[in-house]
Amino acid sequence: MAKHAYSMPLFTWALDIACTTLPALIAPALFALVLYGMATPDPVVSGHAALKLEAVR
């Protein structure tokens, strides 16, 4: 039996945090960006395509 059966190396602990906690924090932010992108009107449909084209030039 191991002397410290429930101990975990620091690298494994950090990798566990990075693989479980960070996606749980990043996913709602990405979902909010998707919703914001869906809420912005399309310039072609709204009739502002010419203005957008001029802004790019």
mmCIF file of C-alpha atoms in Angstrom:
data_model
loop_
_atom_site.group_PDB
_atom_site.id
_atom_site.type_symbol
_atom_site.label_atom_id
_atom_site.label_comp_id
_atom_site.label_asym_id
_atom_site.label_seq_id
_atom_site.Cartn_x
_atom_site.Cartn_y
_atom_site.Cartn_z
ATOM 1 C CA MET A 1 0.000 0.000 0.000
ATOM 2 C CA ALA A 2 1.192 3.492 -0.742
ATOM 3 C CA LYS A 3 2.316 5.734 2.032
ATOM 4 C CA HIS A 4 0.158 8.628 0.792
ATOM 5 C CA ALA A 5 -2.644 6.932 -1.096
ATOM 6 C CA TYR A 6 -4.787 10.061 -1.484
ATOM 7 C CA SER A 7 -2.087 12.554 -2.375
ATOM 8 C CA MET A 8 -1.964 13.951 -5.881
ATOM 9 C CA PRO A 9 1.026 15.557 -7.666
ATOM 10 C CA LEU A 10 0.706 19.281 -8.312
ATOM 11 C CA PHE A 11 0.778 18.845 -12.085
ATOM 12 C CA THR A 12 -2.089 16.351 -11.987
ATOM 13 C CA TRP A 13 -4.070 18.610 -9.691
ATOM 14 C CA ALA A 14 -3.541 21.636 -11.963
ATOM 15 C CA LEU A 15 -4.474 19.595 -15.029
ATOM 16 C CA ASP A 16 -7.631 18.411 -13.291
ATOM 17 C CA ILE A 17 -8.591 22.017 -12.481
ATOM 18 C CA ALA A 18 -7.844 23.142 -16.045
ATOM 19 C CA CYS A 19 -9.910 20.352 -17.591
ATOM 20 C CA THR A 20 -12.956 20.651 -15.341
ATOM 21 C CA THR A 21 -13.301 24.141 -13.891
ATOM 22 C CA LEU A 22 -12.093 26.349 -16.735
ATOM 23 C CA PRO A 23 -14.513 24.984 -19.359
ATOM 24 C CA ALA A 24 -17.336 25.437 -16.863
ATOM 25 C CA LEU A 25 -16.379 29.102 -16.548
ATOM 26 C CA ILE A 26 -15.716 29.731 -20.239
ATOM 27 C CA ALA A 27 -18.828 28.025 -21.660
ATOM 28 C CA PRO A 28 -21.352 30.624 -20.386
ATOM 29 C CA ALA A 29 -19.221 33.440 -21.806
ATOM 30 C CA LEU A 30 -19.124 31.763 -25.214
ATOM 31 C CA PHE A 31 -22.861 31.155 -25.040
ATOM 32 C CA ALA A 32 -23.412 34.853 -24.292
ATOM 33 C CA LEU A 33 -21.285 35.802 -27.308
ATOM 34 C CA VAL A 34 -23.352 33.506 -29.515
ATOM 35 C CA LEU A 35 -26.578 35.062 -28.268
ATOM 36 C CA TYR A 36 -25.175 38.555 -28.821
ATOM 37 C CA GLY A 37 -24.129 37.608 -32.343
ATOM 38 C CA MET A 38 -27.606 36.283 -33.069
ATOM 39 C CA ALA A 39 -29.198 39.471 -31.746
ATOM 40 C CA THR A 40 -27.222 41.867 -33.951
ATOM 41 C CA PRO A 41 -29.052 42.588 -37.204
ATOM 42 C CA ASP A 42 -27.626 41.442 -40.510
ATOM 43 C CA PRO A 43 -26.484 44.518 -42.497
ATOM 44 C CA VAL A 44 -27.787 43.088 -45.784
ATOM 45 C CA VAL A 45 -31.272 42.396 -44.427
ATOM 46 C CA SER A 46 -31.543 45.725 -42.618
ATOM 47 C CA GLY A 47 -30.495 47.710 -45.702
ATOM 48 C CA HIS A 48 -27.215 49.018 -44.297
ATOM 49 C CA ALA A 49 -24.971 46.921 -46.541
ATOM 50 C CA ALA A 50 -23.810 49.971 -48.499
ATOM 51 C CA LEU A 51 -22.835 51.757 -45.315
ATOM 52 C CA LYS A 52 -20.925 48.724 -44.092
ATOM 53 C CA LEU A 53 -19.164 48.432 -47.453
ATOM 54 C CA GLU A 54 -18.131 52.092 -47.313
ATOM 55 C CA ALA A 55 -16.866 51.660 -43.765
ATOM 56 C CA VAL A 56 -14.591 48.848 -44.935
ATOM 57 C CA ARG A 57 -13.178 50.908 -47.815
#
